[in-house]
């Protein structure tokens, strides 16, 4: 057995993010550079920045890195890479260049584990047709890893948080529960099958999702990561100035995760996310366990996209054919609004 | 009054312990939870509030004490979500592809059979836990190939696909894999010696 990375952290993966509420306050007064070629910046809390090069090309630029989310170093590399590349896909783009960003305690963990992390990341990058062209490593404990990624997109086809349209149906492409399963894994409360399923989804690139969105004229989407489904849905609703409804019973979840929540295995990050969204969400009669599942921090989660009603069947068919077998309509954009969410 | 000592425990353990004791208790029982970090205190308070359990709390040094009386939880879990359906049934077996051909005799026929076999896997009533590819078996996972796409679909059903790293290097496939996690001989040897049945078509 190689070195177990999960022993190095309390909160791994995207759940290690600084809480959204604190981050927003901190970034509020940052001086912003104005440039007509900036198509997307942090104003809309999007997944990546987008910069127009010419009439046919814009670059999507993003980075993401985090402490270990799983035991095996190679798999951690795969997941971190899939997660970093996902921001480009979420904006409808195609990644092509990346840099490794790494912190690794050379004196504490065998360097062999670091090689495995890099190899895992390289293999997923290859699947994404992305060249890892270099990187940077700092000695630090616990380890952290991710990529900075550049992707390309046509300047008129950028898919953003602010692109939801009234009437759009919301489709989610991966099941929720990743943070819960990993917390359960640390406490020996999950089966190997459920853990494997969570790993599989985290390693799965959102590549086909991006293509399917472009083919079906999707304008608003994001990927679900550290702020949970409700956190990211709220950011989209606010940026698009719409209200949305989510049908909680339609939200796909990973096997065993509901039971874990019912047994009290709710990761800290879910509570942090709950605090962030609470005042903008009408929970209705939503079951407590489900509510906590909807705030569970995901790592390398699925895409949440707004699809016009007449395109729903085509999108779902294509997603399911590409292996996103859990894809489902989980809600809709009710209409223009201040960015509120209603749960059914 | 029953005391739930969660000192020294970090999130989510205090909530797990508390929920366990709530389940064992009767309505009207008084419980006292002790935690020694603010995060656990905040999360427990949030949980109790959301579930309509009123509580009193005190703080002494770094120890938080939360006292409440058990009543019926306001919102009960939904029966139909308790057993969230697994993606597919997985049997306790592993499929090993030790070559890109099925059976021996004629190589072209063997490759044809293998293609048919891989296309059939996702129709099986119980899927394998895992598929391991070595020697020319790794070429089945090549990007753009029919078998690679089928394997990717199978991975989408929760089957782990592992490929032998030495073999991937040997065939020069490192940047050309559609699917699969690269593993080493120790991993593969461990799986072959494990308690899962090995199916070798």
CSV table of N, CA and C in Angstrom, one decimal, chain B residues 40-177:
chain,number,residue,atom,x,y,z
B,40,UNK,N,-17.5,22.5,16.4
B,40,UNK,CA,-18.4,21.4,16.8
B,40,UNK,C,-19.6,22.0,17.5
B,41,UNK,N,-19.3,23.0,18.4
B,41,UNK,CA,-20.4,23.6,19.1
B,41,UNK,C,-21.4,24.3,18.1
B,42,UNK,N,-20.9,25.1,17.2
B,42,UNK,CA,-21.7,25.8,16.2
B,42,UNK,C,-22.6,24.8,15.4
B,43,UNK,N,-21.9,23.7,14.9
B,43,UNK,CA,-22.6,22.7,14.1
B,43,UNK,C,-23.7,22.0,14.9
B,44,UNK,N,-23.4,21.7,16.1
B,44,UNK,CA,-24.4,21.0,17.0
B,44,UNK,C,-25.6,22.0,17.2
B,45,UNK,N,-25.3,23.2,17.5
B,45,UNK,CA,-26.4,24.2,17.7
B,45,UNK,C,-27.3,24.3,16.5
B,46,UNK,N,-26.6,24.4,15.4
B,46,UNK,CA,-27.4,24.5,14.1
B,46,UNK,C,-28.3,23.3,13.9
B,47,UNK,N,-27.7,22.1,14.1
B,47,UNK,CA,-28.5,20.9,14.0
B,47,UNK,C,-29.7,20.9,14.9
B,48,UNK,N,-29.5,21.3,16.2
B,48,UNK,CA,-30.6,21.2,17.2
B,48,UNK,C,-31.6,22.2,16.8
B,49,UNK,N,-31.2,23.5,16.5
B,49,UNK,CA,-32.2,24.5,16.0
B,49,UNK,C,-33.0,24.0,14.9
B,50,UNK,N,-32.3,23.5,13.8
B,50,UNK,CA,-33.0,23.1,12.6
B,50,UNK,C,-34.0,22.0,12.9
B,51,UNK,N,-33.8,21.2,13.9
B,51,UNK,CA,-34.6,20.1,14.2
B,51,UNK,C,-35.6,20.4,15.4
B,52,UNK,N,-35.7,21.6,15.7
B,52,UNK,CA,-36.7,22.0,16.7
B,52,UNK,C,-36.4,21.6,18.1
B,53,UNK,N,-35.1,21.3,18.4
B,53,UNK,CA,-34.7,20.9,19.8
B,53,UNK,C,-34.2,22.1,20.5
B,54,UNK,N,-34.9,22.7,21.4
B,54,UNK,CA,-34.4,23.9,22.1
B,54,UNK,C,-33.3,23.4,23.1
B,55,UNK,N,-32.3,24.2,23.3
B,55,UNK,CA,-31.2,23.8,24.2
B,55,UNK,C,-30.7,25.0,25.0
B,56,UNK,N,-30.0,24.7,26.1
B,56,UNK,CA,-29.3,25.7,26.8
B,56,UNK,C,-27.8,25.4,26.7
B,57,UNK,N,-26.9,26.4,26.7
B,57,UNK,CA,-25.5,26.1,26.7
B,57,UNK,C,-24.7,27.0,27.6
B,58,UNK,N,-23.5,26.4,28.0
B,58,UNK,CA,-22.6,27.2,28.8
B,58,UNK,C,-21.2,26.9,28.3
B,59,UNK,N,-20.3,27.8,28.7
B,59,UNK,CA,-18.9,27.6,28.2
B,59,UNK,C,-18.0,27.8,29.4
B,60,UNK,N,-17.1,26.8,29.6
B,60,UNK,CA,-16.2,26.9,30.7
B,60,UNK,C,-14.8,26.6,30.2
B,61,UNK,N,-13.9,27.6,30.1
B,61,UNK,CA,-12.6,27.4,29.5
B,61,UNK,C,-12.9,27.1,28.0
B,62,UNK,N,-12.4,25.9,27.6
B,62,UNK,CA,-12.6,25.6,26.2
B,62,UNK,C,-13.8,24.6,26.0
B,63,UNK,N,-14.4,24.3,27.1
B,63,UNK,CA,-15.4,23.3,27.1
B,63,UNK,C,-16.8,23.9,26.9
B,64,UNK,N,-17.5,23.5,25.9
B,64,UNK,CA,-18.9,23.9,25.7
B,64,UNK,C,-19.8,22.8,26.2
B,65,UNK,N,-20.9,23.2,26.9
B,65,UNK,CA,-21.9,22.2,27.4
B,65,UNK,C,-23.2,22.6,26.8
B,66,UNK,N,-23.9,21.6,26.1
B,66,UNK,CA,-25.2,21.8,25.5
B,66,UNK,C,-26.2,20.9,26.1
B,67,UNK,N,-27.2,21.5,26.7
B,67,UNK,CA,-28.2,20.6,27.4
B,67,UNK,C,-29.5,20.7,26.6
B,68,UNK,N,-30.2,19.6,26.4
B,68,UNK,CA,-31.5,19.6,25.7
B,68,UNK,C,-32.3,18.4,26.1
B,69,UNK,N,-33.6,18.5,25.9
B,69,UNK,CA,-34.5,17.4,26.2
B,69,UNK,C,-35.0,16.8,24.8
B,70,UNK,N,-34.9,15.5,24.8
B,70,UNK,CA,-35.2,14.8,23.5
B,70,UNK,C,-36.7,14.9,23.3
B,71,UNK,N,-37.0,15.3,22.1
B,71,UNK,CA,-38.4,15.2,21.6
B,71,UNK,C,-38.4,14.7,20.2
B,72,UNK,N,-39.6,14.4,19.7
B,72,UNK,CA,-39.6,13.9,18.3
B,72,UNK,C,-39.0,14.9,17.4
B,73,UNK,N,-38.1,14.4,16.5
B,73,UNK,CA,-37.5,15.3,15.5
B,73,UNK,C,-38.6,15.9,14.6
B,74,UNK,N,-38.5,17.3,14.4
B,74,UNK,CA,-39.5,18.0,13.7
B,74,UNK,C,-39.7,17.4,12.3
B,75,UNK,N,-38.7,17.2,11.6
B,75,UNK,CA,-38.8,16.6,10.2
B,75,UNK,C,-38.2,15.3,10.2
B,76,UNK,N,-39.0,14.3,9.9
B,76,UNK,CA,-38.5,12.9,9.9
B,76,UNK,C,-37.9,12.6,8.6
B,77,UNK,N,-36.8,11.7,8.5
B,77,UNK,CA,-36.3,11.4,7.3
B,77,UNK,C,-37.3,10.7,6.3
B,78,UNK,N,-37.1,10.9,5.1
B,78,UNK,CA,-38.0,10.3,4.1
B,78,UNK,C,-37.6,8.9,3.9
B,79,UNK,N,-38.7,8.0,4.0
B,79,UNK,CA,-38.4,6.6,3.8
B,79,UNK,C,-37.8,6.3,2.4
B,80,UNK,N,-38.3,6.9,1.4
B,80,UNK,CA,-37.8,6.6,0.1
B,80,UNK,C,-36.4,7.0,-0.2
B,81,UNK,N,-35.8,7.9,0.6
B,81,UNK,CA,-34.4,8.3,0.3
B,81,UNK,C,-33.4,7.5,1.2
B,82,UNK,N,-34.0,6.8,2.2
B,82,UNK,CA,-33.1,6.1,3.1
B,82,UNK,C,-32.2,5.1,2.3
B,83,UNK,N,-32.8,4.3,1.4
B,83,UNK,CA,-32.0,3.4,0.6
B,83,UNK,C,-31.9,4.0,-0.8
B,84,UNK,N,-31.0,4.9,-0.9
B,84,UNK,CA,-30.8,5.5,-2.2
B,84,UNK,C,-30.3,4.3,-3.1
B,85,UNK,N,-30.8,4.3,-4.3
B,85,UNK,CA,-30.5,3.1,-5.2
B,85,UNK,C,-29.1,3.2,-5.6
B,86,UNK,N,-28.4,2.1,-5.5
B,86,UNK,CA,-27.0,2.0,-6.0
B,86,UNK,C,-27.1,2.1,-7.6
B,87,UNK,N,-26.1,2.6,-8.2
B,87,UNK,CA,-26.0,2.8,-9.6
B,87,UNK,C,-26.3,1.5,-10.3
B,88,UNK,N,-25.8,0.4,-9.9
B,88,UNK,CA,-26.0,-0.9,-10.5
B,88,UNK,C,-25.6,-1.9,-9.4
B,89,UNK,N,-26.0,-3.2,-9.7
B,89,UNK,CA,-25.5,-4.2,-8.8
B,89,UNK,C,-24.1,-4.6,-9.1
B,90,UNK,N,-23.3,-4.7,-8.1
B,90,UNK,CA,-21.9,-5.2,-8.3
B,90,UNK,C,-21.7,-6.5,-7.6
B,91,UNK,N,-21.2,-7.5,-8.4
B,91,UNK,CA,-20.9,-8.8,-7.8
B,91,UNK,C,-19.5,-8.8,-7.2
B,92,UNK,N,-19.2,-9.8,-6.4
B,92,UNK,CA,-17.9,-9.8,-5.8
B,92,UNK,C,-16.9,-10.5,-6.8
B,93,UNK,N,-16.7,-9.9,-8.0
B,93,UNK,CA,-15.8,-10.5,-8.9
B,93,UNK,C,-15.1,-9.4,-9.7
B,94,UNK,N,-13.9,-9.7,-10.3
B,94,UNK,CA,-13.1,-8.8,-11.0
B,94,UNK,C,-12.9,-9.4,-12.4
B,95,UNK,N,-13.1,-8.6,-13.5
B,95,UNK,CA,-12.8,-9.1,-14.8
B,95,UNK,C,-11.3,-8.8,-15.1
B,96,UNK,N,-10.5,-9.7,-15.6
B,96,UNK,CA,-9.2,-9.5,-16.0
B,96,UNK,C,-9.0,-9.6,-17.5
B,97,UNK,N,-8.6,-8.6,-18.2
B,97,UNK,CA,-8.2,-8.7,-19.6
B,97,UNK,C,-6.7,-8.8,-19.7
B,98,UNK,N,-6.2,-10.1,-19.9
B,98,UNK,CA,-4.8,-10.3,-20.0
B,98,UNK,C,-4.3,-10.2,-21.4
B,99,UNK,N,-5.3,-10.1,-22.4
B,99,UNK,CA,-4.9,-9.8,-23.7
B,99,UNK,C,-6.1,-9.1,-24.4
B,100,UNK,N,-5.9,-8.7,-25.7
B,100,UNK,CA,-7.0,-8.0,-26.4
B,100,UNK,C,-7.8,-9.0,-27.2
B,101,UNK,N,-7.6,-10.3,-26.9
B,101,UNK,CA,-8.3,-11.3,-27.7
B,101,UNK,C,-9.0,-12.3,-26.7
B,102,UNK,N,-10.1,-12.8,-27.1
B,102,UNK,CA,-10.9,-13.7,-26.2
B,102,UNK,C,-10.7,-15.1,-26.7
B,103,UNK,N,-10.2,-15.9,-25.8
B,103,UNK,CA,-9.9,-17.3,-26.1
B,103,UNK,C,-8.7,-17.5,-27.0
B,104,UNK,N,-8.3,-18.7,-27.4
B,104,UNK,CA,-7.1,-18.9,-28.2
B,104,UNK,C,-7.5,-19.7,-29.4
B,105,UNK,N,-6.8,-19.6,-30.5
B,105,UNK,CA,-7.1,-20.3,-31.7
B,105,UNK,C,-6.9,-19.4,-32.9
B,106,UNK,N,-7.8,-18.6,-33.2
B,106,UNK,CA,-7.6,-17.6,-34.2
B,106,UNK,C,-7.6,-16.2,-33.6
B,107,UNK,N,-6.6,-15.4,-33.9
B,107,UNK,CA,-6.4,-14.1,-33.3
B,107,UNK,C,-7.5,-13.1,-33.8
B,108,UNK,N,-7.8,-13.1,-35.0
B,108,UNK,CA,-8.9,-12.2,-35.6
B,108,UNK,C,-10.2,-12.5,-34.9
B,109,UNK,N,-10.5,-13.8,-34.8
B,109,UNK,CA,-11.8,-14.2,-34.2
B,109,UNK,C,-11.8,-13.7,-32.7
B,110,UNK,N,-10.6,-13.9,-32.1
B,110,UNK,CA,-10.5,-13.6,-30.7
B,110,UNK,C,-10.8,-12.1,-30.4
B,111,UNK,N,-10.3,-11.3,-31.3
B,111,UNK,CA,-10.5,-9.8,-31.1
B,111,UNK,C,-12.0,-9.5,-31.3
B,112,UNK,N,-12.6,-10.1,-32.3
B,112,UNK,CA,-14.0,-9.9,-32.6
B,112,UNK,C,-14.9,-10.3,-31.3
B,113,UNK,N,-14.5,-11.5,-30.8
B,113,UNK,CA,-15.2,-12.0,-29.6
B,113,UNK,C,-15.1,-11.0,-28.4
B,114,UNK,N,-13.8,-10.5,-28.3
B,114,UNK,CA,-13.5,-9.6,-27.2
B,114,UNK,C,-14.4,-8.3,-27.3
B,115,UNK,N,-14.5,-7.8,-28.5
B,115,UNK,CA,-15.4,-6.6,-28.7
B,115,UNK,C,-16.8,-6.9,-28.3
B,116,UNK,N,-17.3,-8.1,-28.7
B,116,UNK,CA,-18.7,-8.5,-28.3
B,116,UNK,C,-18.8,-8.6,-26.8
B,117,UNK,N,-17.8,-9.2,-26.2
B,117,UNK,CA,-17.8,-9.4,-24.8
B,117,UNK,C,-17.9,-8.1,-24.0
B,118,UNK,N,-17.1,-7.2,-24.4
B,118,UNK,CA,-17.0,-5.9,-23.7
B,118,UNK,C,-18.4,-5.1,-23.9
B,119,UNK,N,-18.9,-5.3,-25.1
B,119,UNK,CA,-20.2,-4.6,-25.3
B,119,UNK,C,-21.4,-5.2,-24.5
B,120,UNK,N,-21.1,-6.4,-24.0
B,120,UNK,CA,-22.2,-7.1,-23.3
B,120,UNK,C,-22.1,-6.9,-21.8
B,121,UNK,N,-21.0,-6.5,-21.3
B,121,UNK,CA,-20.8,-6.4,-19.8
B,121,UNK,C,-21.9,-5.6,-19.1
B,122,UNK,N,-22.2,-4.4,-19.7
B,122,UNK,CA,-23.2,-3.5,-19.0
B,122,UNK,C,-24.6,-4.1,-19.0
B,123,UNK,N,-24.8,-5.2,-19.8
B,123,UNK,CA,-26.1,-5.8,-19.7
B,123,UNK,C,-26.2,-6.9,-18.7
B,124,UNK,N,-25.1,-7.2,-18.0
B,124,UNK,CA,-25.1,-8.3,-17.0
B,124,UNK,C,-25.9,-7.9,-15.8
B,125,UNK,N,-26.5,-8.8,-15.2
B,125,UNK,CA,-27.3,-8.5,-14.0
B,125,UNK,C,-26.5,-8.0,-12.9
B,126,UNK,N,-25.3,-8.6,-12.7
B,126,UNK,CA,-24.4,-8.0,-11.7
B,126,UNK,C,-23.1,-7.6,-12.4
B,127,UNK,N,-22.7,-6.4,-12.2
B,127,UNK,CA,-21.5,-5.9,-12.9
B,127,UNK,C,-20.3,-6.3,-12.0
B,128,UNK,N,-19.1,-6.3,-12.6
B,128,UNK,CA,-17.9,-6.6,-11.8
B,128,UNK,C,-17.6,-5.4,-10.9
B,129,UNK,N,-16.8,-5.7,-9.8
B,129,UNK,CA,-16.3,-4.6,-9.0
B,129,UNK,C,-15.4,-3.7,-9.8
B,130,UNK,N,-14.6,-4.4,-10.6
B,130,UNK,CA,-13.4,-3.8,-11.2
B,130,UNK,C,-13.0,-4.5,-12.5
B,131,UNK,N,-12.4,-3.8,-13.4
B,131,UNK,CA,-11.8,-4.5,-14.6
B,131,UNK,C,-10.4,-4.1,-14.6
B,132,UNK,N,-9.5,-5.2,-14.7
B,132,UNK,CA,-8.1,-4.9,-14.7
B,132,UNK,C,-7.5,-5.4,-16.1
B,133,UNK,N,-6.8,-4.5,-16.7
B,133,UNK,CA,-6.2,-4.8,-18.0
B,133,UNK,C,-4.7,-4.9,-17.9
B,134,UNK,N,-4.1,-6.0,-18.4
B,134,UNK,CA,-2.6,-6.0,-18.5
B,134,UNK,C,-2.2,-6.6,-19.8
B,135,UNK,N,-0.9,-6.7,-20.1
B,135,UNK,CA,-0.3,-7.0,-21.4
B,135,UNK,C,-1.2,-6.4,-22.5
B,136,UNK,N,-1.5,-7.1,-23.6
B,136,UNK,CA,-2.2,-6.4,-24.7
B,136,UNK,C,-3.6,-6.0,-24.3
B,137,UNK,N,-4.0,-6.5,-23.1
B,137,UNK,CA,-5.4,-6.1,-22.6
B,137,UNK,C,-5.5,-4.5,-22.5
B,138,UNK,N,-4.4,-3.9,-22.2
B,138,UNK,CA,-4.4,-2.4,-22.0
B,138,UNK,C,-4.8,-1.7,-23.3
B,139,UNK,N,-4.5,-2.3,-24.5
B,139,UNK,CA,-4.9,-1.6,-25.7
B,139,UNK,C,-6.4,-1.5,-25.9
B,140,UNK,N,-7.1,-2.3,-25.1
B,140,UNK,CA,-8.6,-2.2,-25.2
B,140,UNK,C,-9.1,-0.8,-24.7
B,141,UNK,N,-8.3,-0.1,-23.9
B,141,UNK,CA,-8.7,1.1,-23.3
B,141,UNK,C,-8.2,2.3,-24.1
B,142,UNK,N,-7.7,2.1,-25.4
B,142,UNK,CA,-7.2,3.1,-26.2
B,142,UNK,C,-8.3,4.2,-26.6
B,143,UNK,N,-7.8,5.4,-26.6
B,143,UNK,CA,-8.7,6.5,-26.9
B,143,UNK,C,-9.3,6.3,-28.3
B,144,UNK,N,-10.6,6.6,-28.4
B,144,UNK,CA,-11.3,6.5,-29.7
B,144,UNK,C,-11.7,5.2,-30.2
B,145,UNK,N,-11.1,4.1,-29.5
B,145,UNK,CA,-11.5,2.7,-30.0
B,145,UNK,C,-12.9,2.4,-29.5
B,146,UNK,N,-13.6,1.5,-30.1
B,146,UNK,CA,-14.9,1.0,-29.7
B,146,UNK,C,-14.9,0.4,-28.3
B,147,UNK,N,-13.8,-0.4,-28.0
B,147,UNK,CA,-13.7,-1.0,-26.7
B,147,UNK,C,-13.5,0.1,-25.6
B,148,UNK,N,-12.7,1.1,-26.0
B,148,UNK,CA,-12.4,2.1,-25.0
B,148,UNK,C,-13.7,2.9,-24.6
B,149,UNK,N,-14.5,3.1,-25.7
B,149,UNK,CA,-15.8,3.8,-25.4
B,149,UNK,C,-16.7,3.0,-24.5
B,150,UNK,N,-16.7,1.7,-24.8
B,150,UNK,CA,-17.6,0.8,-24.0
B,150,UNK,C,-17.1,0.7,-22.6
B,151,UNK,N,-15.8,0.6,-22.4
B,151,UNK,CA,-15.2,0.6,-21.1
B,151,UNK,C,-15.5,1.8,-20.3
B,152,UNK,N,-15.5,3.0,-21.0
B,152,UNK,CA,-15.8,4.2,-20.4
B,152,UNK,C,-17.3,4.2,-19.9
B,153,UNK,N,-18.2,3.7,-20.7
B,153,UNK,CA,-19.6,3.6,-20.3
B,153,UNK,C,-19.7,2.7,-19.1
B,154,UNK,N,-18.9,1.6,-19.0
B,154,UNK,CA,-19.0,0.7,-17.9
B,154,UNK,C,-18.5,1.4,-16.6
B,155,UNK,N,-17.4,2.2,-16.8
B,155,UNK,CA,-16.9,3.0,-15.7
B,155,UNK,C,-17.9,3.9,-15.2
B,156,UNK,N,-18.7,4.5,-16.1
B,156,UNK,CA,-19.8,5.4,-15.7
B,156,UNK,C,-20.9,4.7,-14.8
B,157,UNK,N,-20.9,3.3,-14.8
B,157,UNK,CA,-21.8,2.6,-13.9
B,157,UNK,C,-21.2,2.2,-12.6
B,158,UNK,N,-20.0,2.8,-12.4
B,158,UNK,CA,-19.4,2.6,-11.0
B,158,UNK,C,-18.4,1.4,-11.0
B,159,UNK,N,-17.9,1.0,-12.2
B,159,UNK,CA,-16.9,-0.1,-12.2
B,159,UNK,C,-15.5,0.6,-12.3
B,160,UNK,N,-14.6,0.2,-11.4
B,160,UNK,CA,-13.3,0.8,-11.5
B,160,UNK,C,-12.5,0.1,-12.6
B,161,UNK,N,-11.9,0.9,-13.5
B,161,UNK,CA,-11.1,0.3,-14.6
B,161,UNK,C,-9.6,0.6,-14.3
B,162,UNK,N,-8.8,-0.5,-14.1
B,162,UNK,CA,-7.4,-0.3,-13.8
B,162,UNK,C,-6.6,-0.8,-14.9
B,163,UNK,N,-5.5,-0.1,-15.3
B,163,UNK,CA,-4.6,-0.6,-16.3
B,163,UNK,C,-3.2,-0.7,-15.8
B,164,UNK,N,-2.5,-1.7,-16.3
B,164,UNK,CA,-1.1,-1.9,-15.8
B,164,UNK,C,-0.1,-0.8,-16.4
B,165,UNK,N,0.6,-0.1,-15.6
B,165,UNK,CA,1.4,1.0,-16.0
B,165,UNK,C,2.6,0.6,-16.9
B,166,UNK,N,3.2,-0.6,-16.5
B,166,UNK,CA,4.3,-1.1,-17.4
B,166,UNK,C,3.8,-1.4,-18.8
B,167,UNK,N,2.6,-1.9,-18.8
B,167,UNK,CA,2.1,-2.3,-20.1
B,167,UNK,C,1.7,-1.1,-21.0
B,168,UNK,N,1.2,-0.1,-20.3
B,168,UNK,CA,0.8,1.2,-21.0
B,168,UNK,C,2.1,1.8,-21.6
B,169,UNK,N,3.1,1.8,-20.8
B,169,UNK,CA,4.4,2.3,-21.3
B,169,UNK,C,4.9,1.5,-22.5
B,170,UNK,N,4.8,0.2,-22.3
B,170,UNK,CA,5.3,-0.8,-23.4
B,170,UNK,C,4.7,-0.5,-24.7
B,171,UNK,N,3.3,-0.3,-24.7
B,171,UNK,CA,2.6,-0.1,-25.9
B,171,UNK,C,2.5,1.4,-26.3
B,172,UNK,N,3.2,2.3,-25.5
B,172,UNK,CA,3.3,3.7,-25.8
B,172,UNK,C,1.9,4.4,-25.8
B,173,UNK,N,1.1,4.0,-24.8
B,173,UNK,CA,-0.3,4.5,-24.8
B,173,UNK,C,-0.5,5.6,-23.7
B,174,UNK,N,0.5,6.0,-23.1
B,174,UNK,CA,0.4,6.9,-21.9
B,174,UNK,C,-0.5,8.1,-22.2
B,175,UNK,N,-0.4,8.7,-23.3
B,175,UNK,CA,-1.2,9.9,-23.6
B,175,UNK,C,-2.4,9.5,-24.5
B,176,UNK,N,-2.7,8.3,-24.6
B,176,UNK,CA,-3.7,7.9,-25.5
B,176,UNK,C,-4.7,6.9,-24.9
B,177,UNK,N,-5.0,7.1,-23.6
B,177,UNK,CA,-6.0,6.2,-22.9
B,177,UNK,C,-7.3,6.9,-22.9
